Amino acid sequence: MKLELRGITKRFGSLVANDNINLTVNPGEIHCLLGENGAGKSTLMNVLYGLYHAEEGEILLDDVVQDFAGPGDAMAAGIGMVHQHFMLIPVFTVAENVMLGHEETTFGGRLNMTATRKTVRELSDRFGFDLDPDALVEDLPVGVQQRVEIIKALSKNAQVLVFDEPTAVLTPQETDELMLIMKQLRDAGTAIVFITHKLREVREVADRITVIRLGKVVGEAEPTATNEELASLMVGRAVDLMIDKGPADPGAPALVVKDLSVIDHVGQMVVNRVSFEVRAGEILAIAGVQGNGQTELTEAIMGLQQHVTGEISLDGKPLNRLSVNKVLNSGVGFVPEDRNVDGLVGDFTVAENLMLDRSDGEPFVKFGNLQLGYLATFAEEKVEQFDIRAQGIRTLVGRLSGGNQQKVVLARELSRELRLFVAAQPTRGLDVGSIEFVHTQIVAARDAGVAVIVVSTELDEVAALADRVAVMYRGGIIGIVPGDTSRDVLGLMMAGEHHDSRGAVA
Ligand SMILES: Nc1ncnc2c1ncn2[C@@H]1O[C@H](COP(=O)(O)OP(=O)(O)OP(=O)(O)O)[C@@H](O)[C@H]1O
Ligand SMILES: [Mg+2]
């Protein structure tokens, strides 16, 4: 089915999120939509899906003008969507979530669970997803939740499929699988819109590329365009995809972790006797395939895990068994893997989110009074510095684009008095220009003497930031190697192969 968007204009108050956008996607085509954070990509797709009503413009499917009152109409017309922010219901099972929005019911009006379970199993097998239809969504890691979203969109045999940044939470391997699936669907005639900030993916699957900036289409690019060309078209200026980073000048060990183990809520040992040090002024990257204990390791350091044994100390003082707040107050900054769960409150303003966890003392609170003037100045400064695209500091964070939400977390955490900075997937969902900025900030923190841990499944990010790399595999650290270790060696270690640990601190 051919999709055509004509002259779409969508405003939020005075903000023009989509400004007269034209876009055609042919059957059998993967059309990549590129643009910086807040450019208006998700908004445009939400208009297509009937979630927003555009002030102007038309949606055509095979040249017939459509009028969608809501997502139900869009689905019925053959449009499927994998949302950037999951639309899953956490307390429902995988099958129940997939079934939502399907109209088929059995007699008595009961939803047809047996058939849905079967559909989930079939699609899951076909795409190698290994999904349990009866698992509760809230128990699943984000990467697996993403698969549920994908299965949900695929289960309706959509003729037009939208993928809004599906790969932000997938591992490189999962991403490759998804790209294969997209190619299969394209070859079977589906029209696909694919939104991603990762240029490698664009070059791998795109048949056509449209670039949006500040709500307007600024041009088309060829899939053969170089990373630099795509980046500058998106951001409107040249971007350094690999920042300049001088050698580290590490000081004394700051974070010392000895024999740390973590048992999760189902009794599995997810971190297994891990020991390492991070010196002041160095960046230790923790690489590994998602789900090998990295998340739990950072959560244990932050006081977010229940069953932890072993020792954790910062500058010689024990961190174990402190509450999250106490850990943060001992000079630790934390960027959680899932900002929507641990990092932000969607119904609070940008300013309030910028002081979250810091409301228990100066400079934000004096003599029990919130310092509104200080907060406003601070927030304005951070919004400017981190280029957070919001209408104002009083905008609710839930209204910001995905990448801009991430920038709020980073701005807050990097503006504490830091001794240790722990960042899990810090640039998830960020555009290339913002990645450049955030990487520069992280290196600046290092150079100011902060000990830094960056957990990343992106080897590009590991290469850009790491002074040393610890590779995790099945809950253990399989080796610690220098930051410039080749991708091939890191890849082998991530698959569980031991390697000499030349980079380890003696
Ligand atoms: N419900 C809403 N209310 C008010 N403003 C909104 C709403 N949804 C989006 N916006 C604003 O519209 C603009 C475009 O946001 P959108 O989410 O479409 O960006 P995006 O291109 O998807 O960015 P990202 O790459 O970060 O996901 C942003 O300035 C955003 O703050
Ligand atoms: Mg978006």
XYZ file of C-alpha atoms in Angstrom, residues 88-99 113 116-117 120-121 124 129-141 144-145 147-148 265-266:
37
model
C 2.429 -1.655 26.594
C 0.481 -2.292 29.768
C 3.011 -3.519 32.347
C 0.650 -5.672 34.421
C -0.653 -7.555 31.370
C 1.013 -10.552 29.787
C 2.719 -10.475 26.422
C -0.275 -12.138 24.756
C -2.753 -9.789 26.418
C -0.784 -6.810 25.203
C -0.588 -8.140 21.665
C -4.319 -8.736 21.702
C -6.534 -15.772 24.273
C -3.419 -14.818 20.417
C -0.994 -17.025 22.307
C 2.638 -14.686 19.516
C 4.421 -18.045 19.397
C 8.144 -15.073 17.812
C 12.422 -13.652 19.297
C 11.978 -16.334 21.927
C 9.028 -14.610 23.625
C 6.897 -16.279 26.267
C 3.271 -15.273 25.604
C 2.433 -15.661 29.290
C 5.241 -13.559 30.729
C 4.222 -10.335 32.442
C 5.485 -7.348 30.505
C 6.745 -5.586 33.640
C 9.125 -8.481 34.307
C 10.793 -8.162 30.920
C 13.945 -6.169 30.168
C 12.423 -7.786 25.213
C 9.556 -5.339 25.700
C 10.093 -7.244 20.795
C 6.583 -7.340 22.206
C 14.236 -11.084 42.597
C 13.821 -14.579 41.184
